[in-house]
Structures are given as C-alpha cells and as structure tokens.
PDB file of C-alpha atoms and ligand atoms in Angstrom:
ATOM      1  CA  UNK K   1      11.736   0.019 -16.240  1.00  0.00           C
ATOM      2  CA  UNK K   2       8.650   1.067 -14.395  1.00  0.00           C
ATOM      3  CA  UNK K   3       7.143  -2.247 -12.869  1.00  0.00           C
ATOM      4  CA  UNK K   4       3.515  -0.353 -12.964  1.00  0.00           C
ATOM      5  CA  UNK K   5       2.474   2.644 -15.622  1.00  0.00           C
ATOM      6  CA  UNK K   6      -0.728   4.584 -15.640  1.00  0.00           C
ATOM      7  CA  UNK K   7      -1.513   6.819 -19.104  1.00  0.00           C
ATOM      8  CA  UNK K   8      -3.400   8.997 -18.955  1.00  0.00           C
ATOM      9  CA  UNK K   9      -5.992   7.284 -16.879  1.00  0.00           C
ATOM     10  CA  UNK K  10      -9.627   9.145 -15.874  1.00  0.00           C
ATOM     11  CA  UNK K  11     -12.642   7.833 -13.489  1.00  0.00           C
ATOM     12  CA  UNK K  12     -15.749   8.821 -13.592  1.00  0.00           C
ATOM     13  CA  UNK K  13     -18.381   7.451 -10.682  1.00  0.00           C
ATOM     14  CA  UNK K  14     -21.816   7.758 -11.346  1.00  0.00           C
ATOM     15  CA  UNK K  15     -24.084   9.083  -8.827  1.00  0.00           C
ATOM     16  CA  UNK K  16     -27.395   8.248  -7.633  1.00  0.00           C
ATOM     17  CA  UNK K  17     -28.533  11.483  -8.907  1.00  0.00           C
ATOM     18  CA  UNK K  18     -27.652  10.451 -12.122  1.00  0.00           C
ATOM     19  CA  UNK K  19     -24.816  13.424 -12.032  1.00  0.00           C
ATOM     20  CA  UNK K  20     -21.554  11.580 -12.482  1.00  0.00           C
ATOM     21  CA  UNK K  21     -18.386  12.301 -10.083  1.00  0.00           C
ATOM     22  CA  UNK K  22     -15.182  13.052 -11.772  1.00  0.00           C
ATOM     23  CA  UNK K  23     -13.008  11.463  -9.769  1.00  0.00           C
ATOM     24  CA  UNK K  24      -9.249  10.932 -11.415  1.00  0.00           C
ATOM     25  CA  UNK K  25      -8.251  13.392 -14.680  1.00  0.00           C
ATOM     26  CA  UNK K  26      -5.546  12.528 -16.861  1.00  0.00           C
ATOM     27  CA  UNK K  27      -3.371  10.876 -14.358  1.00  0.00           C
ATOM     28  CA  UNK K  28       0.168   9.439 -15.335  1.00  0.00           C
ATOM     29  CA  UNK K  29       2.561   7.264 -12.884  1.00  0.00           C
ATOM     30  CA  UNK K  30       5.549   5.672 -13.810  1.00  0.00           C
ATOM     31  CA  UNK K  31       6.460   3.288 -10.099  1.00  0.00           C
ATOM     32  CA  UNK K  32       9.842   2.362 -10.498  1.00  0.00           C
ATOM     33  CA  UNK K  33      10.758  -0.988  -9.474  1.00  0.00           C
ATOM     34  CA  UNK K  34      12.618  -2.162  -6.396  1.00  0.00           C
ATOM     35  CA  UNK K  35      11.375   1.089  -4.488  1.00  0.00           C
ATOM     36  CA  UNK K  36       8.841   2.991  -3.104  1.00  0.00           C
ATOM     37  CA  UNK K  37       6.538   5.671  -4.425  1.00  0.00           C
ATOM     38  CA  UNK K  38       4.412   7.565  -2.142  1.00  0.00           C
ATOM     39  CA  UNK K  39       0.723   8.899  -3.086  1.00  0.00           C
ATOM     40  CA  UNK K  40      -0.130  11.937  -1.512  1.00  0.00           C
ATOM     41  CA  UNK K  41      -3.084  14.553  -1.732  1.00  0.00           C
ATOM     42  CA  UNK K  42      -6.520  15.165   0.400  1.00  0.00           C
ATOM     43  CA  UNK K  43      -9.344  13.370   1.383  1.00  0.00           C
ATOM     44  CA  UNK K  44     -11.510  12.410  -1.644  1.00  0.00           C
ATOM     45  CA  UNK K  45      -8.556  12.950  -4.306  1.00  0.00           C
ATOM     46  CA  UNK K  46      -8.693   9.392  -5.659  1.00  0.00           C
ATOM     47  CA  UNK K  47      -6.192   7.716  -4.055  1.00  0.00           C
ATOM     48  CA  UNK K  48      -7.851   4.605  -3.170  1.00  0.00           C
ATOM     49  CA  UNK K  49      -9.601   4.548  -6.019  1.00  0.00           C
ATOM     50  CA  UNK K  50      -5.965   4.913  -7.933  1.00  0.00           C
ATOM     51  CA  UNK K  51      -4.721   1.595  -5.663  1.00  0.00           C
ATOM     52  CA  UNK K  52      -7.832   0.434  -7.064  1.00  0.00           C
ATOM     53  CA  UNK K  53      -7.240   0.837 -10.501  1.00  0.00           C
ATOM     54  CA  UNK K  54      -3.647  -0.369 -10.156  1.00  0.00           C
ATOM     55  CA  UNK K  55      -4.791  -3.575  -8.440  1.00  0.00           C
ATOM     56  CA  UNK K  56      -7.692  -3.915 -11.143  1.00  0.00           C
ATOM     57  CA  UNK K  57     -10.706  -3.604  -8.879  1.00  0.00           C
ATOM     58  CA  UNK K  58     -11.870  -0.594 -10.509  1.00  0.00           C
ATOM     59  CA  UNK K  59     -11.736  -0.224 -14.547  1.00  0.00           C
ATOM     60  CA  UNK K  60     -10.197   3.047 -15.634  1.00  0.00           C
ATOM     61  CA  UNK K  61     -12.764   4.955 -17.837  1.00  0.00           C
ATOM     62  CA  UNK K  62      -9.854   6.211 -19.926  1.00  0.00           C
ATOM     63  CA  UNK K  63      -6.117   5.417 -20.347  1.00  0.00           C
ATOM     64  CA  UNK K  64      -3.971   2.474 -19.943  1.00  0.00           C
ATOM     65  CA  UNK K  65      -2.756   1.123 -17.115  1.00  0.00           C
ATOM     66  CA  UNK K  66       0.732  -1.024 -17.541  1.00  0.00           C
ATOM     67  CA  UNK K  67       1.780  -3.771 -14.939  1.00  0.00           C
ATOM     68  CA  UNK K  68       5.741  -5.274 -15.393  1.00  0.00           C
ATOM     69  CA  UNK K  69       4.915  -3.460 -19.001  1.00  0.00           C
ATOM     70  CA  UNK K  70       2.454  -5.726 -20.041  1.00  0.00           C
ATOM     71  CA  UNK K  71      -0.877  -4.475 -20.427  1.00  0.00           C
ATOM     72  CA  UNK K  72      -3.483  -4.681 -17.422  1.00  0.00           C
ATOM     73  CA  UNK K  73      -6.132  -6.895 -19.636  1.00  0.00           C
ATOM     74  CA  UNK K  74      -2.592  -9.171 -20.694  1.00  0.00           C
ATOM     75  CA  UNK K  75      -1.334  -8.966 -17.520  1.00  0.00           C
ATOM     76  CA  UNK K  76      -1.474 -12.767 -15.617  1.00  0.00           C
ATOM     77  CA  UNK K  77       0.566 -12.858 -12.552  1.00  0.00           C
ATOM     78  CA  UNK K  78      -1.694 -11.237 -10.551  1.00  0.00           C
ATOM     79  CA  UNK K  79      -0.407 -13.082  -7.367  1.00  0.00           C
ATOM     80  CA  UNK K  80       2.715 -10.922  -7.312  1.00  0.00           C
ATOM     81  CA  UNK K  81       0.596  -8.422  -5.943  1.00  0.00           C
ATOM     82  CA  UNK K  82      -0.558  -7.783  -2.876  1.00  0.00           C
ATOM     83  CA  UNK K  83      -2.954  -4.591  -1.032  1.00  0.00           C
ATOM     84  CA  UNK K  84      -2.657  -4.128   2.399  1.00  0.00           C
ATOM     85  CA  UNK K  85      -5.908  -2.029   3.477  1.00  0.00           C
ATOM     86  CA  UNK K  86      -6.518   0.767   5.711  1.00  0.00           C
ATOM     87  CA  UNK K  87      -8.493  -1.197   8.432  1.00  0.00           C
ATOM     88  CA  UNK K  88      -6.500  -4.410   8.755  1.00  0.00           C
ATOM     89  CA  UNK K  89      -9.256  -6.611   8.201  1.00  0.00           C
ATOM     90  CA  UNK K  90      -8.356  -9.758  10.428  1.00  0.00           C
ATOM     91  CA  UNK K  91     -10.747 -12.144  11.099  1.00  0.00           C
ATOM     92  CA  UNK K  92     -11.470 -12.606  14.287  1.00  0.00           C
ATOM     93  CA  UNK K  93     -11.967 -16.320  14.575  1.00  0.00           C
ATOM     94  CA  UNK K  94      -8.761 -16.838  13.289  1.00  0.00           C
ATOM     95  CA  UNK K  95      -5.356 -17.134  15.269  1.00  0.00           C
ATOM     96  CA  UNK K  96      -2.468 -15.045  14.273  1.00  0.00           C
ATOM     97  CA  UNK K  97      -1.013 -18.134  12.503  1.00  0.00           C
ATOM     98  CA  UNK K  98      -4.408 -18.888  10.713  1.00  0.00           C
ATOM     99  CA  UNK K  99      -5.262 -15.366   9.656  1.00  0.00           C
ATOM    100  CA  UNK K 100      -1.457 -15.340   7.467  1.00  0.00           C
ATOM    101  CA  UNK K 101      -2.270 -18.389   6.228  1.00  0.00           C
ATOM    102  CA  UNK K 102      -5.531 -17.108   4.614  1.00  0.00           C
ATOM    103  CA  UNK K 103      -3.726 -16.103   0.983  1.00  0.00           C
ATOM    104  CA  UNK K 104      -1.816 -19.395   0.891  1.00  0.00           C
ATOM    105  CA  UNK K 105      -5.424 -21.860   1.306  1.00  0.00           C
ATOM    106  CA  UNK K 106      -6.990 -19.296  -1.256  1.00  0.00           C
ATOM    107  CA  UNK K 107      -3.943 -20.586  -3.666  1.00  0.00           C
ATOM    108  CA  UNK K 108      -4.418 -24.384  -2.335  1.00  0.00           C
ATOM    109  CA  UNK K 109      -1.004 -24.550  -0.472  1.00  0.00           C
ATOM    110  CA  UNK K 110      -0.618 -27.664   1.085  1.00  0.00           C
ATOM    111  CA  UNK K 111      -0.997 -27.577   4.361  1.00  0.00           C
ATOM    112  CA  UNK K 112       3.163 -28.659   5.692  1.00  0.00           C
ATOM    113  CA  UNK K 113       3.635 -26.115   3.188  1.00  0.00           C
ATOM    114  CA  UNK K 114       1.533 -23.158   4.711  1.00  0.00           C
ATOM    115  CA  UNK K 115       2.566 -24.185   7.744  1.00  0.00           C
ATOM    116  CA  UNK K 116       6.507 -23.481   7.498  1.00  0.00           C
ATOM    117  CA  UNK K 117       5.677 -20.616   5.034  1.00  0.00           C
ATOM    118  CA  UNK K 118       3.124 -18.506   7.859  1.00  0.00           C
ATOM    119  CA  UNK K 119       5.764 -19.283  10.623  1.00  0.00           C
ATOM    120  CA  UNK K 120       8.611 -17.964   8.520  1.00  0.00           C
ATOM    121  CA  UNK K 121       6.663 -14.788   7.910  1.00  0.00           C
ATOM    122  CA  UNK K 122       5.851 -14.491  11.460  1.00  0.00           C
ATOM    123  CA  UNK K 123       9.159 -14.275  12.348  1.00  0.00           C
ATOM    124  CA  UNK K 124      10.080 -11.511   9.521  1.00  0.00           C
ATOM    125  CA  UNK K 125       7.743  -9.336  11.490  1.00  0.00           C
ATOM    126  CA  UNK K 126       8.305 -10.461  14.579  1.00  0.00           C
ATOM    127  CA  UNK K 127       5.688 -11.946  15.392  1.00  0.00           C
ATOM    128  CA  UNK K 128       6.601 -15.656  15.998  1.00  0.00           C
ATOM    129  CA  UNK K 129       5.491 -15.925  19.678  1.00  0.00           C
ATOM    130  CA  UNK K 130       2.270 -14.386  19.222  1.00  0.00           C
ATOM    131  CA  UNK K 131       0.944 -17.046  16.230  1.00  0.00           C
ATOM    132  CA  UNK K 132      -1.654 -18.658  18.079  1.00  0.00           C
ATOM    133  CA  UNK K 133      -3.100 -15.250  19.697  1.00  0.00           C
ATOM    134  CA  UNK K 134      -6.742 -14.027  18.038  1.00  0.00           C
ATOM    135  CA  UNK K 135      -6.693 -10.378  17.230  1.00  0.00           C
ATOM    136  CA  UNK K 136      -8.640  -9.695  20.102  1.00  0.00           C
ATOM    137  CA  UNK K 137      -6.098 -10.289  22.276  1.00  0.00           C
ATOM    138  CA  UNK K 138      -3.084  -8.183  19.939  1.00  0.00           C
ATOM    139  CA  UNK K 139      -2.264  -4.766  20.347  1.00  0.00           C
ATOM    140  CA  UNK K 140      -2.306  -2.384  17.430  1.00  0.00           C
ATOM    141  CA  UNK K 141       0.640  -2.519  16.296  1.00  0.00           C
ATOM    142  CA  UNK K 142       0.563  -6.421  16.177  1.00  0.00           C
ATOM    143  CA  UNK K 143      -2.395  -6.618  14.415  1.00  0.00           C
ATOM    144  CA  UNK K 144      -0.952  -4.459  11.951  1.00  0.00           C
ATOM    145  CA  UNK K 145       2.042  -6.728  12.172  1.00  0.00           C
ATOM    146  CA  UNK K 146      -0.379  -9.799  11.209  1.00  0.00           C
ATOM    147  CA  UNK K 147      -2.092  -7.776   8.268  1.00  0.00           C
ATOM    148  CA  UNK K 148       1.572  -7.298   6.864  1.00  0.00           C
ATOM    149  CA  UNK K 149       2.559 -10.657   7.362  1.00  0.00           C
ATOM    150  CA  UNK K 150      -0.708 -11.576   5.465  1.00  0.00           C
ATOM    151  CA  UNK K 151       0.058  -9.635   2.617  1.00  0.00           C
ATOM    152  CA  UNK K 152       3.537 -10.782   2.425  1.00  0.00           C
ATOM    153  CA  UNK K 153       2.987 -14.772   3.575  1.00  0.00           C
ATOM    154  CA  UNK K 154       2.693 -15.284  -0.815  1.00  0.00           C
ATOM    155  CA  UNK K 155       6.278 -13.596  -1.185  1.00  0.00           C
ATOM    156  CA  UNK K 156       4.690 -10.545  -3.543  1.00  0.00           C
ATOM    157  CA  UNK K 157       7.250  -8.370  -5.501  1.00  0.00           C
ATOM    158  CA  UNK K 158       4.776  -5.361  -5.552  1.00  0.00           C
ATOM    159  CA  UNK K 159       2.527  -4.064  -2.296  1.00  0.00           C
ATOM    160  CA  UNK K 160       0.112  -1.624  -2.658  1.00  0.00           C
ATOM    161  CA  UNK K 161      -0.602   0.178   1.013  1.00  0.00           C
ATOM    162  CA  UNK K 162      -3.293   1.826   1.346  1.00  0.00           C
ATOM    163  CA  UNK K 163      -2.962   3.935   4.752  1.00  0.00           C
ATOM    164  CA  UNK K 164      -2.057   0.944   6.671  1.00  0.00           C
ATOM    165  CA  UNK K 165      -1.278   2.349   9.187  1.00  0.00           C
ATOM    166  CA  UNK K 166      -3.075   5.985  10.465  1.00  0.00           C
ATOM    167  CA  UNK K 167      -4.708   4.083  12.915  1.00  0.00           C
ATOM    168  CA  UNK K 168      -1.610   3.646  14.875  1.00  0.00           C
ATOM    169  CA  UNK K 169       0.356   6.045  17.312  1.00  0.00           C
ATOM    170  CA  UNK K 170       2.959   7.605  16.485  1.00  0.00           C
ATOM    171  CA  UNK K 171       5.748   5.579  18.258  1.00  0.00           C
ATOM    172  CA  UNK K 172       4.199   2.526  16.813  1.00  0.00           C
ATOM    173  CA  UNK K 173       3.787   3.529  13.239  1.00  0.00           C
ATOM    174  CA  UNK K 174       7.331   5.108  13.438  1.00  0.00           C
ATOM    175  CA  UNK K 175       8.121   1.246  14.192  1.00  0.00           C
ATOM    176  CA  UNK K 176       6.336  -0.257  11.585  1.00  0.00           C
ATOM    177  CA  UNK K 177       7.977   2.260   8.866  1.00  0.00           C
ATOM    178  CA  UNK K 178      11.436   0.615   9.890  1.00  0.00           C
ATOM    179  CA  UNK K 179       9.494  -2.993   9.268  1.00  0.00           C
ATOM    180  CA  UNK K 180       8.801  -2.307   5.540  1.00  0.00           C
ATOM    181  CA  UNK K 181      11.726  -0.445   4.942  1.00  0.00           C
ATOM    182  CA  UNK K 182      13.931  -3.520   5.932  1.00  0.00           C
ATOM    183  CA  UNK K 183      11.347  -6.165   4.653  1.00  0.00           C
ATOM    184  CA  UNK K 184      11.013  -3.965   0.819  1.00  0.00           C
ATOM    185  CA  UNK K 185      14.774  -3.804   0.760  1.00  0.00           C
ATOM    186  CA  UNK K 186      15.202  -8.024   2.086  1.00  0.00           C
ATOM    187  CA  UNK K 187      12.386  -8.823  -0.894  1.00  0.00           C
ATOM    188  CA  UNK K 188      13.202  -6.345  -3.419  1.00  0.00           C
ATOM    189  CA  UNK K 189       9.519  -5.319  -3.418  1.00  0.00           C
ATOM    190  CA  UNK K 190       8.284  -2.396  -5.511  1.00  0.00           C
ATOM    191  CA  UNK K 191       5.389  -0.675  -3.281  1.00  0.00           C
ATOM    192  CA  UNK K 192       3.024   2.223  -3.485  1.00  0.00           C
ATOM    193  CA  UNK K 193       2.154   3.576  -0.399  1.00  0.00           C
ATOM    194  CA  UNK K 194      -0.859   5.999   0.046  1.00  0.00           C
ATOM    195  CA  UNK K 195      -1.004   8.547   2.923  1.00  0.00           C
ATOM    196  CA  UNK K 196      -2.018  12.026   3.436  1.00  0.00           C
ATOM    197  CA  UNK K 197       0.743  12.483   5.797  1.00  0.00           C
ATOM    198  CA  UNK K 198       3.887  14.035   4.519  1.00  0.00           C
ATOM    199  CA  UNK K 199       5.886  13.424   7.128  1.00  0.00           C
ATOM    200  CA  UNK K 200       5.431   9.728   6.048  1.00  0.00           C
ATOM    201  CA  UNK K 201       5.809  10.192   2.628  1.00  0.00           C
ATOM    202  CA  UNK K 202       9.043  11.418   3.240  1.00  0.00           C
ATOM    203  CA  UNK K 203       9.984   9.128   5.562  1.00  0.00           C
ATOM    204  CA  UNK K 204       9.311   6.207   3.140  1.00  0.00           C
ATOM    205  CA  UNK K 205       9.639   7.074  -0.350  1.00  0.00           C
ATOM    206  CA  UNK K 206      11.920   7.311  -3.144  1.00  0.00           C
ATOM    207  CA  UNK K 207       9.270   9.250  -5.361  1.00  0.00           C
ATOM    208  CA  UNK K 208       6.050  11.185  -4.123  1.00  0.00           C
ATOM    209  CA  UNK K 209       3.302  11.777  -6.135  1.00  0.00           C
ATOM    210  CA  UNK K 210       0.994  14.739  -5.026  1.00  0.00           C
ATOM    211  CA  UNK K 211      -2.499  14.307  -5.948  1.00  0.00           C
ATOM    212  CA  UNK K 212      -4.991  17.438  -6.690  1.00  0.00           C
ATOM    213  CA  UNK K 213      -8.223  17.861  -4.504  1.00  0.00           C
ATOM    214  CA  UNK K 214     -10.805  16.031  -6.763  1.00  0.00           C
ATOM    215  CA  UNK K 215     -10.985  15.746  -9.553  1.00  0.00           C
ATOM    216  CA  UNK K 216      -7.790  14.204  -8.943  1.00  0.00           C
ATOM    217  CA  UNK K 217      -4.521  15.214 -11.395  1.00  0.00           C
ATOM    218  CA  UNK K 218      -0.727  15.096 -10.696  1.00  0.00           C
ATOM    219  CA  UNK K 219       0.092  17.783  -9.427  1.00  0.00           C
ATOM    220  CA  UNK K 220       3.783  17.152  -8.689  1.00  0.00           C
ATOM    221  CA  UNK K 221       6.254  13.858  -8.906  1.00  0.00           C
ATOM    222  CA  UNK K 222       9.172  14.583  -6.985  1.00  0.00           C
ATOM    223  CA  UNK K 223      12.353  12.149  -5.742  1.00  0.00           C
ATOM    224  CA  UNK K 224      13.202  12.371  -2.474  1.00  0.00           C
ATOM    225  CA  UNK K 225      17.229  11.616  -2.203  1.00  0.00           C
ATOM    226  CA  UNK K 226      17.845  11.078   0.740  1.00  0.00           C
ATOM    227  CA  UNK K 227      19.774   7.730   2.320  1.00  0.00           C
ATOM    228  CA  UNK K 228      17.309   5.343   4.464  1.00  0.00           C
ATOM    229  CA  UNK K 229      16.881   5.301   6.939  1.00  0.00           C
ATOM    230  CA  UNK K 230      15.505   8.571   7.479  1.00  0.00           C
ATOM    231  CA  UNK K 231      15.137  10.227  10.975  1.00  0.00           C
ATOM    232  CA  UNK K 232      11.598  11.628  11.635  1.00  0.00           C
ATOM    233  CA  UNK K 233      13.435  14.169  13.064  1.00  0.00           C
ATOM    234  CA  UNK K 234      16.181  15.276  11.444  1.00  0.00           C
ATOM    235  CA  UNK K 235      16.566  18.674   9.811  1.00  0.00           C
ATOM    236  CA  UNK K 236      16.426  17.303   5.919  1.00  0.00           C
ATOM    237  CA  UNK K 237      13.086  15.345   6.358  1.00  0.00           C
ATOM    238  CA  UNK K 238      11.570  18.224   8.012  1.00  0.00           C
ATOM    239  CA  UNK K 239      12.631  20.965   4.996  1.00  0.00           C
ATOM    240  CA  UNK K 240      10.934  17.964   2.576  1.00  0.00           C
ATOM    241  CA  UNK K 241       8.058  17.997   4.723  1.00  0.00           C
ATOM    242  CA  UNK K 242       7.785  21.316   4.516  1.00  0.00           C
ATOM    243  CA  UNK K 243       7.796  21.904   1.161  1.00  0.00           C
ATOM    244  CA  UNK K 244       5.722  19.068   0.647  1.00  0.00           C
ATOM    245  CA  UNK K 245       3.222  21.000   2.372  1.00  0.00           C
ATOM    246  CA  UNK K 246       3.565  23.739   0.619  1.00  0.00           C
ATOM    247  CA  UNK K 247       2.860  21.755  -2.695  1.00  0.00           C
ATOM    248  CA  UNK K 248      -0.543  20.510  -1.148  1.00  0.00           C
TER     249      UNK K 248
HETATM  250  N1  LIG A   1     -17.314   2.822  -5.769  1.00  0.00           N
HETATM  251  C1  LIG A   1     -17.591   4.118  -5.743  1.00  0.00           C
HETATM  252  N2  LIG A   1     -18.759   4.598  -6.190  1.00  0.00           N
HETATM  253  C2  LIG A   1     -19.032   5.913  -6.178  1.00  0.00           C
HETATM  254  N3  LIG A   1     -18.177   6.856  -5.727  1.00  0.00           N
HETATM  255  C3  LIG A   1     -16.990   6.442  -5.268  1.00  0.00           C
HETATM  256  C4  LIG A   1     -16.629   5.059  -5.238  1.00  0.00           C
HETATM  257  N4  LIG A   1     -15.381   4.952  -4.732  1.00  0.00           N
HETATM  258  C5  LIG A   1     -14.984   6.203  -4.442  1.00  0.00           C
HETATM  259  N5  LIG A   1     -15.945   7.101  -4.773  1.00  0.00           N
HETATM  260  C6  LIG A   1     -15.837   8.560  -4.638  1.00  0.00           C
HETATM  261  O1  LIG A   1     -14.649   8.957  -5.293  1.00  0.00           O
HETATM  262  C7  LIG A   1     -13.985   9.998  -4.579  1.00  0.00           C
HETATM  263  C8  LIG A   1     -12.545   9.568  -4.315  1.00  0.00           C
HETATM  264  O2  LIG A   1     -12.588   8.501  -3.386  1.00  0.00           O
HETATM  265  P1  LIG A   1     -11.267   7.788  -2.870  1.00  0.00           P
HETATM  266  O3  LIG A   1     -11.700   6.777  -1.896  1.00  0.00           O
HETATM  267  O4  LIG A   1     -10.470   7.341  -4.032  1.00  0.00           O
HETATM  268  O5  LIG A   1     -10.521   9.015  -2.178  1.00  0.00           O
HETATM  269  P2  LIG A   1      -9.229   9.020  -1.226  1.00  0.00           P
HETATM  270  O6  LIG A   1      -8.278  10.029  -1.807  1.00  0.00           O
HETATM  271  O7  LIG A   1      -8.746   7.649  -1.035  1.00  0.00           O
HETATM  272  O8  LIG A   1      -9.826   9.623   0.128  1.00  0.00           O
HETATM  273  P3  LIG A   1      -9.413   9.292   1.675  1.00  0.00           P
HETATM  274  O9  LIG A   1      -8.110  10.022   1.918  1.00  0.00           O
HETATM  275  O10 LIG A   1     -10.535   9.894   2.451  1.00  0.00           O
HETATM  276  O11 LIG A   1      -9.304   7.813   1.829  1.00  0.00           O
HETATM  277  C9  LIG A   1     -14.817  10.235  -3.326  1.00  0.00           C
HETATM  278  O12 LIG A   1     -15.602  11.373  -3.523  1.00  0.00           O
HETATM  279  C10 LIG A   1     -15.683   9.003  -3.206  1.00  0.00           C
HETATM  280  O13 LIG A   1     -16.927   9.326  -2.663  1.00  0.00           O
HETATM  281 MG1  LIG A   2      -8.679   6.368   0.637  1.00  0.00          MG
END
C-alpha cells in the first residue's frame, strides 16, 4: 500500500502579470510505506511546491492526492505528519529543549509529559547534553539536529524533508544521513526527501523520483536496490549517481 498517492495532480500559480505559471503537469507518486522516496529535479521544478501539496498547504488545481488511502479532504490524522524545512527555522529565544517542545504545547501536552518526551528525543539525536543551549550557541549540524528532533518530538510515521540539509558540509550532512536512516528504520517512518543532489538521493532512498525542469512532470521513478547503509563512496552509488545524472 502506498501511505501517500498523487493522480494526476497539476498547479498552476498565478502571476502578478495576470499570466499564470504552470508549475506541476500531470504528476503521479505512489510513496511506499516504511521507506524512503527521494524527489529529484532542478531549481524551480515544483518540488516544494509538491511537499506542499502532499502536506496540504497548497491545493492541487487538478488530481487527487491520497494520504494512508484516504482522500486528502477525508484525511484527519494530520499529526502523523511532519515537514522538516530547508532553513531550520529555530527560534532563537528558545533553548534546545524548548524549541522540541514547540509541536507538543501546539497539541496541549502537559507539561511532565513534554518534558520526558523532548528529552527522550534529544537523546535519539544525540543531543541530550546540549538541551538547554540557544541556537546561537549550536553548530550546524546541531541545529539541524534540533530541527529533526522537532519534527520527530510528536512520534510522526511520515516526514516530509524538504532539503534539510544543503546548508551543511559535507562531513556533517554525510552524518546526519546515517541519523535518519537509523531513526526511519527505529520508527518505521515513511519519508519523502527532496534534494537536487543525486549523490543524496542515492544515498537515502529506496525510490527516486526525477522531476522535469518546470513545468514539472515525472520524468523517471526508479528503485534503487541497494542494502543500507550505503557508502558515499563506493563504486555502486557512484554508477547510480551517474546515471542519475544522466536522467536529469
Ligand atoms: N506561492 C507561490 N506563488 C507563486 N509562485 C510560486 C509560489 N510557490 C512557488 N512558486 C513558483 O513555482 C515554481 C516552483 O517553485 P518550487 O519552490 O516548488 O520549486 P523547487 O523545485 O522547490 O525549487 P528549489 O530547488 O529552488 O527549491 C517557481 O517558479 C516558483 O517561483
Ligand atoms: Mg524548493
């Protein structure tokens, strides 16, 4: 079963101009559950605006989009989803500890409650001794260890990653791959991850999906079988890469 399921599903932006931008054409995804599917294609080929559409920010102008196979209008458990954004959008006022716990006082947690709950996901991304830092004084790389821990502090069973991490170097993000590997396979989570980088496609995911330069249309859905975890380096990911490249 395919935990989300777009049909056919076009966008359309109007302009200021009064032109309107064609923005996604005809695109169909089946995610399959428990694993990850990578989204993959230029600058300004709708892949935000796809997250979008999955997470129900942005209305589909045609098509149907399908969430555990219920309808997106039907669909009610909108709290087992969760978007982790390109910047990481911490607040800076906030500790570590307080910043996680954001999600939980949104859903009126109580507060013994949030409490065990944020210092439990600290720990998954090892984070514990840094919960009463302010992003300020993080690194990178912890920062975007808080965001994740944010997203994952209300125990989702489907992410949606929007570039989460391009910001960081490559050593860093290389570490943070290994993180949501392990933490996808310890919660079964179902994610879509979208990058323009192929290497990290390939690294990550089960299925990529290549997007078309706008307006944006599958080009190609392709599995990737190879066992995780998957060297950066090694000769297989490379030829993937490759032809992945190719394809785009
Ligand atoms: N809310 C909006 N109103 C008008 N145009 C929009 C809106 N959101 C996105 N667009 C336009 O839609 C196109 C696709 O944008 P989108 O952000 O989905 O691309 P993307 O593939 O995520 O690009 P990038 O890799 O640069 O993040 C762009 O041309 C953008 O200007
Ligand atoms: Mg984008």
């Amino acid at each position: 079963m395919a935990s989300v399921k777009l049909q056919c599903v076009s966008k359309w932006f109007a302009r200021r101009d009064g032109d309107s931008l064609h923005v996604l054409q005809n695109v169909d995804l089946n995610v399959p559950e428990k694993s990850i599917t990578a989204i993959v294609g230029a600058s300004g080929s709708g892949k935000s605006t796809l997250l979008n559409i999955i997470a129900g920010l942005v209305q589909p102008d045609r098509g149907c989009v399908f969430l555990n196979g219920v309808k997106a209008s039907d669909f009610k458990d909108w709290g087992s989803m969760t978007y982790m954004f390109q910047e990481d959008r911490l607040l800076p006022w906030r500790t570590a500890a307080r910043n996680v716990a954001f999600g939980l006082e949104a859903q009126g947690v109580k507060r013994a409650e949030r409490k065990e709950r944020v210092a439990e996901t600290l720990a998954l991304v090892g984070l514990d001794q840094f919960a009463d830092s302010y992003p300020h004084e993080l690194s990178g790389g912890m920062r975007s260890r808080v965001a994740l821990a944010r997203s994952l502090v209300t125990r989702p069973t489907m992410m949606l990653m929007d570039e989460p991490f391009s910001k960081l170097d490559p050593t860093i993000r290389s570490q943070m791959h290994t993180e949501v590997l392990r933490i996808a396979e310890l919660m079964s989570m179902t994610i879509v991850f979208v990058t323009h980088d192929v290497e990290e496609a390939v690294v990550l995911a089960k299925q990529i999906v290549v997007l078309n330069p706008r307006p944006g249309r599958v080009r190609e859905t392709r599995t990737v079988d190879l066992s995780y975890p998957r060297d950066p380096a090694a000769p297989e990911v490379h030829e993937q890469a490759r032809s992945l490249r190719a394809s785009l």
